mmCIF file of C-alpha atoms in Angstrom:
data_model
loop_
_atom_site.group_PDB
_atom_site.id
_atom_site.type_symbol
_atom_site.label_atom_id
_atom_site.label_comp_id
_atom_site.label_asym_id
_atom_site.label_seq_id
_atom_site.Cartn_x
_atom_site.Cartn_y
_atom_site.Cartn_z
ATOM 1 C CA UNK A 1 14.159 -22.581 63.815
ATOM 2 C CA UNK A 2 13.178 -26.297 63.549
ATOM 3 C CA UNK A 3 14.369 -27.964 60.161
ATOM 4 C CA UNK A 4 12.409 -29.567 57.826
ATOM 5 C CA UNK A 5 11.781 -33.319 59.206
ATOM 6 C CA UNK A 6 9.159 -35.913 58.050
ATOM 7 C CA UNK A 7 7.870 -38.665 60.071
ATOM 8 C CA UNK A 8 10.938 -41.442 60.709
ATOM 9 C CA UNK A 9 8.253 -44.024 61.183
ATOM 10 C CA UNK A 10 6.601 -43.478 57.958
ATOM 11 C CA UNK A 11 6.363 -46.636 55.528
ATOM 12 C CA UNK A 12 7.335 -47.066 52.220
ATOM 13 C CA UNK A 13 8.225 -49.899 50.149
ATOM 14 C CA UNK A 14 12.176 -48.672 49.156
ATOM 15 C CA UNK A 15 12.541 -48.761 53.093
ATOM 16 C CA UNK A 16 15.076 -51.665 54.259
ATOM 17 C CA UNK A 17 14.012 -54.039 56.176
ATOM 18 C CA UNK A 18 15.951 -53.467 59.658
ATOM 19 C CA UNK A 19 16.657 -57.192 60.509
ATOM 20 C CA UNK A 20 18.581 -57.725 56.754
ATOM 21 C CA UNK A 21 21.971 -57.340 56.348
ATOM 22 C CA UNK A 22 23.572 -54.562 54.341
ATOM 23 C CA UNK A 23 22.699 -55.154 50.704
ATOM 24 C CA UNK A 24 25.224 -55.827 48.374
ATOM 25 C CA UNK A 25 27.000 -52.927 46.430
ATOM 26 C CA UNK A 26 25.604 -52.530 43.131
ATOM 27 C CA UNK A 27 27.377 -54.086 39.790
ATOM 28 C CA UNK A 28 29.782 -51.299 38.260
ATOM 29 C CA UNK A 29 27.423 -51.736 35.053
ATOM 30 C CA UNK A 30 27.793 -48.143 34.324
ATOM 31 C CA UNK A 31 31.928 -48.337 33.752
ATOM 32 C CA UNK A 32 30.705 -51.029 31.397
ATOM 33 C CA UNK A 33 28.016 -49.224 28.981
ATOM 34 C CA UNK A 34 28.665 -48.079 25.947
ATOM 35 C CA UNK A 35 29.735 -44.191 26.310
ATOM 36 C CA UNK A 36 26.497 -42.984 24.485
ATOM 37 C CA UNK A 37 24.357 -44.959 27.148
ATOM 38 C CA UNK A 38 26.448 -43.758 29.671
ATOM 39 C CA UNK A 39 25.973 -39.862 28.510
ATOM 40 C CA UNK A 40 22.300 -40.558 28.266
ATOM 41 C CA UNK A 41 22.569 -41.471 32.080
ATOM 42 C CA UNK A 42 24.567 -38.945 32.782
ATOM 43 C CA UNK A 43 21.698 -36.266 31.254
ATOM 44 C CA UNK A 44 19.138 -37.297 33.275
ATOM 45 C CA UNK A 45 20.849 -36.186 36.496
ATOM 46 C CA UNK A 46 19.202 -32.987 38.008
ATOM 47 C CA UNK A 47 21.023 -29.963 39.632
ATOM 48 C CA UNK A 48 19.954 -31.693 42.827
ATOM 49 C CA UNK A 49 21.381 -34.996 42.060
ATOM 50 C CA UNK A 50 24.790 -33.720 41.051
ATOM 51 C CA UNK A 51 24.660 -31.281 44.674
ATOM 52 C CA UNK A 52 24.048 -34.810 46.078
ATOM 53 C CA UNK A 53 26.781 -37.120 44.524
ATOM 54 C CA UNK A 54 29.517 -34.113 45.413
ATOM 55 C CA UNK A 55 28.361 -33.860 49.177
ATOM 56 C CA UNK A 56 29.053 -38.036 48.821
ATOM 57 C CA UNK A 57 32.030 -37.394 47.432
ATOM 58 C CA UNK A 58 33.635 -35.311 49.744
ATOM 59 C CA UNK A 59 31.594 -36.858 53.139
ATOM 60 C CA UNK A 60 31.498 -40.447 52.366
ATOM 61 C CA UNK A 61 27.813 -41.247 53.125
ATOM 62 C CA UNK A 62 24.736 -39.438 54.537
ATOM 63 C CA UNK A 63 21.589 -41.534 55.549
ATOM 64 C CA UNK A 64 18.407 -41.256 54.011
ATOM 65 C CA UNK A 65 16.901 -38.909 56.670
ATOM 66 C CA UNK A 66 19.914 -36.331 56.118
ATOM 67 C CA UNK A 67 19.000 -36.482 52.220
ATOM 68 C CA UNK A 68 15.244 -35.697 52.840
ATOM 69 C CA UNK A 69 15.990 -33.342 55.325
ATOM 70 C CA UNK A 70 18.248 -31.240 53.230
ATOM 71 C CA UNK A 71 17.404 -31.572 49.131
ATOM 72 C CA UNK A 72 13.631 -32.530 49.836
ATOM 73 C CA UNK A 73 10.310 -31.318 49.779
ATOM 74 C CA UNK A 74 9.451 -34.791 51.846
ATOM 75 C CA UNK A 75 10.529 -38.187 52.745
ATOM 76 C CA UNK A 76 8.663 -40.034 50.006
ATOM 77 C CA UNK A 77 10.231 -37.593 47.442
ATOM 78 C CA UNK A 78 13.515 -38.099 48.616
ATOM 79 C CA UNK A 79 12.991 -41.860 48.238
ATOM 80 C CA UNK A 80 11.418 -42.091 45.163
ATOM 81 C CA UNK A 81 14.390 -40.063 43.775
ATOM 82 C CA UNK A 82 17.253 -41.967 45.699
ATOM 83 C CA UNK A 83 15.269 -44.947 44.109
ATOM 84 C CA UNK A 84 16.029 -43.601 40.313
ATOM 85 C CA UNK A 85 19.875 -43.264 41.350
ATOM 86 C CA UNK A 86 20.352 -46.655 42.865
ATOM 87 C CA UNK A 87 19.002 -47.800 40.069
ATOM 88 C CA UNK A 88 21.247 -46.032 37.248
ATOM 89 C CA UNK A 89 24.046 -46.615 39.883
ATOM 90 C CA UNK A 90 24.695 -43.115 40.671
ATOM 91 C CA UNK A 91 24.805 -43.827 44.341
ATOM 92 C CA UNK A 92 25.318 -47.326 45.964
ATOM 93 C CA UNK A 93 23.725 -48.389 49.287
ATOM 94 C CA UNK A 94 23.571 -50.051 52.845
ATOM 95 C CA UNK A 95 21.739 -50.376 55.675
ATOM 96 C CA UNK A 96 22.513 -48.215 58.726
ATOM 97 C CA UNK A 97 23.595 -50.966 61.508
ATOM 98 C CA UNK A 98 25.374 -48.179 64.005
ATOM 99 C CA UNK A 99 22.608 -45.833 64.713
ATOM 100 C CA UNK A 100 19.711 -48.579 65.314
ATOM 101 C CA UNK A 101 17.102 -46.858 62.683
ATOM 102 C CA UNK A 102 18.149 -49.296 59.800
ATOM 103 C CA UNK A 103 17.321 -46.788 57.379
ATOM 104 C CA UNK A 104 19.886 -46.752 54.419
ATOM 105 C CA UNK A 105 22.945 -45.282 54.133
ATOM 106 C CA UNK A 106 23.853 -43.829 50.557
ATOM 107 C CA UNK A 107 27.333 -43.726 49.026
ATOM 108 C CA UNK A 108 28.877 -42.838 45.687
ATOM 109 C CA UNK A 109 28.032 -45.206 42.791
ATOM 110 C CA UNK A 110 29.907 -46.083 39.839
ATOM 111 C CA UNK A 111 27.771 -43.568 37.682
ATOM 112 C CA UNK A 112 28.458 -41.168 40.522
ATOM 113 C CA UNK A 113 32.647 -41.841 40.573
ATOM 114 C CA UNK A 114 32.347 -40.637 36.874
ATOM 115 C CA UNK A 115 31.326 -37.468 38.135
ATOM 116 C CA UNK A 116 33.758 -37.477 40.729
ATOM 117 C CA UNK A 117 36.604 -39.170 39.632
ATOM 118 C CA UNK A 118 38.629 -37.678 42.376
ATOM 119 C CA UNK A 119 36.529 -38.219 45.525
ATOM 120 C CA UNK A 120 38.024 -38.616 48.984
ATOM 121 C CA UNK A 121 38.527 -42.807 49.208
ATOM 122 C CA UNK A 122 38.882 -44.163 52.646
ATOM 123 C CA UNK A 123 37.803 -42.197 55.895
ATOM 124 C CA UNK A 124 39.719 -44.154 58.113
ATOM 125 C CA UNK A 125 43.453 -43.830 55.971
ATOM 126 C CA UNK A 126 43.811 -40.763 54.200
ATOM 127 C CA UNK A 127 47.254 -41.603 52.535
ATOM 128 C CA UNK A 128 45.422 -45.093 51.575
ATOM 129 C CA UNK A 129 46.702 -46.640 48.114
ATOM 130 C CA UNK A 130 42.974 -45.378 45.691
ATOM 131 C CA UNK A 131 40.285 -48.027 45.448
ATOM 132 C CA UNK A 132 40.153 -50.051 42.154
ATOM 133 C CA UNK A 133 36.419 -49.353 42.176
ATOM 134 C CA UNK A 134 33.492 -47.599 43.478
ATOM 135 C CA UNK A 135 32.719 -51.357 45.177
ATOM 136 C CA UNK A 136 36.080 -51.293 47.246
ATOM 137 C CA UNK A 137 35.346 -47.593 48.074
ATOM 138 C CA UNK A 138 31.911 -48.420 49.494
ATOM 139 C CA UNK A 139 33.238 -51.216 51.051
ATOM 140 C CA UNK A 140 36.098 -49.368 52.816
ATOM 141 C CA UNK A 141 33.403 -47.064 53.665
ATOM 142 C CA UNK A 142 31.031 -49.663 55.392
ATOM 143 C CA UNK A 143 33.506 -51.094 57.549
ATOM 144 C CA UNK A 144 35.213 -47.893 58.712
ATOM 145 C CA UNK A 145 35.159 -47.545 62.416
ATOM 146 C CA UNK A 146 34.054 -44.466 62.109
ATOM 147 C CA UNK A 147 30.441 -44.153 60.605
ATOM 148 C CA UNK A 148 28.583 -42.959 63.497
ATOM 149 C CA UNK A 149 31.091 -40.046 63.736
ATOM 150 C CA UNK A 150 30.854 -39.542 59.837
ATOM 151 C CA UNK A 151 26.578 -39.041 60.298
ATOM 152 C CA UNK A 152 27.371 -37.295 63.375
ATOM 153 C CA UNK A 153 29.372 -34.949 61.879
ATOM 154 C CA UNK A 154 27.318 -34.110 58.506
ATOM 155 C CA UNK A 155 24.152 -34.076 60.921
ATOM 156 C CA UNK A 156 25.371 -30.167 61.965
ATOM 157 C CA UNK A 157 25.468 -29.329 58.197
ATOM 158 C CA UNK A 158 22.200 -31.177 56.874
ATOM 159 C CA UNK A 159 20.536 -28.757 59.692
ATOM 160 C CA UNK A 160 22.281 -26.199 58.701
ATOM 161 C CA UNK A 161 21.196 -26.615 54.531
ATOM 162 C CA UNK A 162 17.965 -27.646 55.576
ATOM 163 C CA UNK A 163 17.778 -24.215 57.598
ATOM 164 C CA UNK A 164 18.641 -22.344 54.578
ATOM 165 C CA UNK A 165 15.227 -23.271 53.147
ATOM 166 C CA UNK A 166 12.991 -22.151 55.430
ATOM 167 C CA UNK A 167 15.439 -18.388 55.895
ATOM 168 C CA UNK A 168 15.743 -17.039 52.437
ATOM 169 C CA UNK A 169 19.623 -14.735 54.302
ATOM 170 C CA UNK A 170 20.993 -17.795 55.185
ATOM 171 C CA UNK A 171 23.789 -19.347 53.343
ATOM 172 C CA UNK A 172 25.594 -22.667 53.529
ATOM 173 C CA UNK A 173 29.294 -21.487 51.684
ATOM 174 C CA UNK A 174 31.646 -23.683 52.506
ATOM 175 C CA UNK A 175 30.907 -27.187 53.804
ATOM 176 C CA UNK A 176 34.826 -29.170 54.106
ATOM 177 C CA UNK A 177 35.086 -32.901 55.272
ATOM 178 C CA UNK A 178 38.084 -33.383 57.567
ATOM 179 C CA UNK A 179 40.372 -34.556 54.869
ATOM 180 C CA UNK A 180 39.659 -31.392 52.765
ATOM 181 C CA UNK A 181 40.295 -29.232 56.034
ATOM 182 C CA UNK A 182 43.469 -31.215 57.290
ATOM 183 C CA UNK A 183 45.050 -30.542 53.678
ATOM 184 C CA UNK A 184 44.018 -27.028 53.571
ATOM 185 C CA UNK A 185 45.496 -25.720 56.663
ATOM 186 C CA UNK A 186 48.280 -28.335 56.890
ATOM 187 C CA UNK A 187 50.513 -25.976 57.695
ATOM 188 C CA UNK A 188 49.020 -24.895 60.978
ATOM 189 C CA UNK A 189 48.878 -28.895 61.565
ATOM 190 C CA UNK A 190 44.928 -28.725 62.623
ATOM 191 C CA UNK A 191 42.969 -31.885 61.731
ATOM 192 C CA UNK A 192 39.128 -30.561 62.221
ATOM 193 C CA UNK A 193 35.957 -32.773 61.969
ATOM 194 C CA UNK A 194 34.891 -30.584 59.361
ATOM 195 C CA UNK A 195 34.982 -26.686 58.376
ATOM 196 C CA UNK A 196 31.882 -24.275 56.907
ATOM 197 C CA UNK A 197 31.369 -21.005 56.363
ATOM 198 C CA UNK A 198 27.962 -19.822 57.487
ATOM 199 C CA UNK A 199 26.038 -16.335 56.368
ATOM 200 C CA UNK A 200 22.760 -14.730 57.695
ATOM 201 C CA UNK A 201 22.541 -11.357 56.247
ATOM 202 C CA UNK A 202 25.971 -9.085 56.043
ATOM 203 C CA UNK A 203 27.413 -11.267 58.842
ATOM 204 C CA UNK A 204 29.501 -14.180 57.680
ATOM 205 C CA UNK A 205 31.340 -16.863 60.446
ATOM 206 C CA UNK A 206 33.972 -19.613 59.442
ATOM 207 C CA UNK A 207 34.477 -21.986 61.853
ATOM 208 C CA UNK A 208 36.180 -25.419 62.184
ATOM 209 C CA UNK A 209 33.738 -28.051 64.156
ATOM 210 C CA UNK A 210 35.150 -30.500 66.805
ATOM 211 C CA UNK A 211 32.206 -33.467 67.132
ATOM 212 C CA UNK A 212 32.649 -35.427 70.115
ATOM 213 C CA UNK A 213 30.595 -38.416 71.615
ATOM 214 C CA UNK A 214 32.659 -38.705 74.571
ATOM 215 C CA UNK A 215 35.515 -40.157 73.569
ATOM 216 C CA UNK A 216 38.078 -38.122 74.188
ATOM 217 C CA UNK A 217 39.061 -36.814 77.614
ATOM 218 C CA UNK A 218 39.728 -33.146 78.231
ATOM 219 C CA UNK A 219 43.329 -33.213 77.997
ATOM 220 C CA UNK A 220 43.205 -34.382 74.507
ATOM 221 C CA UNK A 221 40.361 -31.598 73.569
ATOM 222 C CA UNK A 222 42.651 -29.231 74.927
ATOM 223 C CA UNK A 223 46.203 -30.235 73.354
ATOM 224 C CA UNK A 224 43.749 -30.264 70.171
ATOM 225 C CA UNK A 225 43.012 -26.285 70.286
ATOM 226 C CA UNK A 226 47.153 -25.634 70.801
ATOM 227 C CA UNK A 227 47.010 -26.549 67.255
ATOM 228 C CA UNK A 228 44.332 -23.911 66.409
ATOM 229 C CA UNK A 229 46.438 -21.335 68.175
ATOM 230 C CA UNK A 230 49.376 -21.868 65.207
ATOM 231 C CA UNK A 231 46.651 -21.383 62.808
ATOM 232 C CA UNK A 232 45.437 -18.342 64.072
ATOM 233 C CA UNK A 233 49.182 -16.691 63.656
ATOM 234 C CA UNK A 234 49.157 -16.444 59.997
ATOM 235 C CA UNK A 235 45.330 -17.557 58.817
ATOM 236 C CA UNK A 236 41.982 -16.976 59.699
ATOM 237 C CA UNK A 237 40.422 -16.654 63.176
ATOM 238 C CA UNK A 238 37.544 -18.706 62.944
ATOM 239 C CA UNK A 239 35.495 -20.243 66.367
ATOM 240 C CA UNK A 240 36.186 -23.670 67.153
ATOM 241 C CA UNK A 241 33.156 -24.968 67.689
ATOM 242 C CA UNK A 242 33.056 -28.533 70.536
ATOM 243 C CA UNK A 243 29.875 -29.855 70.004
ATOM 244 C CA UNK A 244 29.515 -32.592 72.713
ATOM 245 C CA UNK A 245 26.498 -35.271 73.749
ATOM 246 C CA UNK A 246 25.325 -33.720 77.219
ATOM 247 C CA UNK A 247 25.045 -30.275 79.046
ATOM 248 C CA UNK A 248 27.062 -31.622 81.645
ATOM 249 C CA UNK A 249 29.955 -32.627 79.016
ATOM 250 C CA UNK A 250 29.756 -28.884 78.161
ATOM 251 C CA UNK A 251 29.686 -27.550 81.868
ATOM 252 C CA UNK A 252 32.903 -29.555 82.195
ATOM 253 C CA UNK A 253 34.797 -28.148 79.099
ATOM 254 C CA UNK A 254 33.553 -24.251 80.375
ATOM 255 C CA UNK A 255 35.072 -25.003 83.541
ATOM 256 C CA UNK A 256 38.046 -26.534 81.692
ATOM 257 C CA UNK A 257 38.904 -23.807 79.277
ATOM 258 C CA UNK A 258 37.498 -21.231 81.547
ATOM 259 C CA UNK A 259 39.949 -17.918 82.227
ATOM 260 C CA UNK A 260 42.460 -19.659 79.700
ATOM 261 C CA UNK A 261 43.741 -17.071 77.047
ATOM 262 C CA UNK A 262 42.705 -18.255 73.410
ATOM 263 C CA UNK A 263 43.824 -16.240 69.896
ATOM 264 C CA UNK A 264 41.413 -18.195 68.653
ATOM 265 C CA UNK A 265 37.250 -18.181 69.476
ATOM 266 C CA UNK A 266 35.913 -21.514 71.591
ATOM 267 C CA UNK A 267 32.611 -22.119 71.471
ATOM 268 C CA UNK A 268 30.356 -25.161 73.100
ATOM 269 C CA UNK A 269 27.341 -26.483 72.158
ATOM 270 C CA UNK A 270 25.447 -29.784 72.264
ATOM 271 C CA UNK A 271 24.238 -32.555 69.994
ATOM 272 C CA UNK A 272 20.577 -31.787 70.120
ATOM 273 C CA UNK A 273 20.289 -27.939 69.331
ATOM 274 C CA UNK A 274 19.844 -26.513 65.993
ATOM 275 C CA UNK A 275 23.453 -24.977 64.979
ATOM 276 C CA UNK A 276 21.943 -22.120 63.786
ATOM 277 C CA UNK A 277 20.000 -21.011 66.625
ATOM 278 C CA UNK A 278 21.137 -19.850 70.525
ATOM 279 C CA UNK A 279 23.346 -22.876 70.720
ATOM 280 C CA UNK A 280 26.515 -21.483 71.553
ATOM 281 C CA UNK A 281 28.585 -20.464 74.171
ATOM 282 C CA UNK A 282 31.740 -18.564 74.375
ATOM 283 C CA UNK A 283 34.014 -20.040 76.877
ATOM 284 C CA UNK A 284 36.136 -16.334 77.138
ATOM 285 C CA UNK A 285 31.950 -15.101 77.765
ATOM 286 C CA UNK A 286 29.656 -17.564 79.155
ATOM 287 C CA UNK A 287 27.021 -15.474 78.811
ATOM 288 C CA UNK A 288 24.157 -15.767 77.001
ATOM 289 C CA UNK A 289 24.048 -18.560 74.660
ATOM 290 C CA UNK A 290 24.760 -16.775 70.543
ATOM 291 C CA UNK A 291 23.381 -17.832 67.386
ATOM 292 C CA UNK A 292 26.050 -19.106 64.829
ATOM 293 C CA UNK A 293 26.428 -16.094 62.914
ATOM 294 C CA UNK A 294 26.684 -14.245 66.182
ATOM 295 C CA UNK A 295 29.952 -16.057 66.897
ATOM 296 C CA UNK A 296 33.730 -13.602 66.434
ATOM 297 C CA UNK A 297 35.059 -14.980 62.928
ATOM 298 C CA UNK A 298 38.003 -12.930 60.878
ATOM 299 C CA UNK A 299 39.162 -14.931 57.569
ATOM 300 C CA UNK A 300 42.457 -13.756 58.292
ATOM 301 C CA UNK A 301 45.447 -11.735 56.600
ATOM 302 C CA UNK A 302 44.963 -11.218 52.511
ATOM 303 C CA UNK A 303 48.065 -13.024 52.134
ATOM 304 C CA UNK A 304 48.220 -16.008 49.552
ATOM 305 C CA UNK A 305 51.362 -17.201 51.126
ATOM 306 C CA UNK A 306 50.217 -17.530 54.191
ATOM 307 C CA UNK A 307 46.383 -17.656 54.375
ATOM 308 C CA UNK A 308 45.879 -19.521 50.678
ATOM 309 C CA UNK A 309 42.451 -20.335 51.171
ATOM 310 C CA UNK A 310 41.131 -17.058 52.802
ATOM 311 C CA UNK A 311 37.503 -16.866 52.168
ATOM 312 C CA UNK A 312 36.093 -14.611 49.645
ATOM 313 C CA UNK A 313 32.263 -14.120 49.520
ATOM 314 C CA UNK A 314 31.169 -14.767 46.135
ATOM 315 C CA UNK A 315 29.001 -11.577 45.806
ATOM 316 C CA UNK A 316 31.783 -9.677 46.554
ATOM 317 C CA UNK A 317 34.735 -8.316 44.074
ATOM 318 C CA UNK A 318 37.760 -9.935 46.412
#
């Protein structure tokens, strides 16, 4: 079950120095080349790379652990190559001040903008005016109160790419940042952490993920899933997954939502288990704990009105 991981406390020279401050965006010197340089650049970016600037794209940042953990055979390759990007400004950098590991934390680039000139701009304002530049994206992006969520968030989907790799039936589908999520089932009013669509075999699960580190109290976790209940009226039925910090943060949501009636699945599970694996709990079965794919999902009513964004498995015909 365990992902990929490579030794956190191995060396290398492209590793930041944990007492420096975040280093300076880079220079938008790609906006600047001549297009024929710029094409050039943009040829010598791999499959990989261009999987890697549209995760940044839509998710804002991922650390240098999540990168080697999901695109890379090791650490060391995954530096080496992040490396080559910083310095063609495909991706921009900074060092990780929230976590404590003061690895870097990667971003989109100017090079990388060009390939997504329509990436999601500020995580903490949505309906924010567009950034003039990469720079002011980054920079919205460093001092966003909400980094440690961000990681915390892409951390379940890293694990589950990087799980993909070692399980030849597995399938990441669908991985939606909040923004993408909130827009895409506005009319149910939900505002998830983030949405994926998981496959082992002929079983494939949707489900929306709610990430908390114990901020919110139970009332507000609760009034949240009301919301889910609209969706589940017209769209798909997907689990709600509340991923929370502690087993005893879990034992108090199953108590919480225990015996209430829900249209739509609740499962818990905690930080520290592999989302793929016996991490989950049904709070209409607290039995035993399911694997991801075990979980109830149903993508809902073949309606385009209503359900505009039903899933469709792309080795099927519809």
């Amino acid at each position: 079950m365990s992902a990929e991981h490579s030794d956190p406390q191995s060396s290398d020279p492209s590793d930041p120095d944990p007492s420096m401050p975040p280093s300076p965006a880079p220079s938008p010197s790609s906006r600047r080349l001549p297009r024929q340089q710029r094409l050039e650049l943009l040829r010598r970016l791999t499959l990989r790379d261009r999987q890697l600037l549209g995760w940044l794209a839509e998710h804002y940042l991922l650390s240098t652990d999540q990168i080697a953990q999901a695109l890379f055979p090791s650490r060391r390759a995954a530096l080496l190559r992040l490396a080559t990007l910083h310095s063609i400004d495909a991706v921009t950098r900074f060092v990780d001040v929230t976590t404590g590991t003061g690895q870097y934390l990667y971003a989109l680039g100017p090079l990388g903008a060009v390939v997504h000139p329509t990436a999601y701009t500020d995580p903490d304002r949505p309906t924010a005016r567009p950034p003039r530049s990469s720079i002011e994206r980054t920079e919205r992006i460093v001092g966003s109160s909400k980094l440690r969520h961000l990681l915390g968030v892409n951390q379940l989907f890293v694990d589950l790419h990087a799980y993909t790799r070692t399980d030849p039936h597995a399938e990441l589908l669908r991985w939606w940042s909040e923004q993408h999520a909130t827009a895409a089932f506005a009319a149910a009013d939900i505002r998830p952490d983030a949405h994926g669509v998981w496959s082992v075999g002929d079983r494939t699960v949707g489900f929306f993920l709610e990430h908390d580190n114990n901020t919110e109290n139970l009332g507000r976790v609760l009034r949240k899933l009301r919301a889910y209940e609209r969706l589940a009226e017209f769209g798909p039925r997907y689990p709600v997954l509340l991923r929370v910090r502690s087993r005893r943060r879990e034992t108090n949501l199953l108590r919480a939502l225990a015996g209430l009636p829900a249209a739509m699945p609740v499962a818990t599970g905690v930080h520290d288990e592999h989302p793929a694996g016996p991490a989950w709990t049904l709070t209409t079965n607290p039995g035993p704990r399911r694997w991801l794919h075990e979980l109830p999902s149903d993508h809902g009513p073949d309606n385009p009105a209503t359900n505009p964004h039903r899933f469709t498995h792309p080795d099927t015909d519809g």
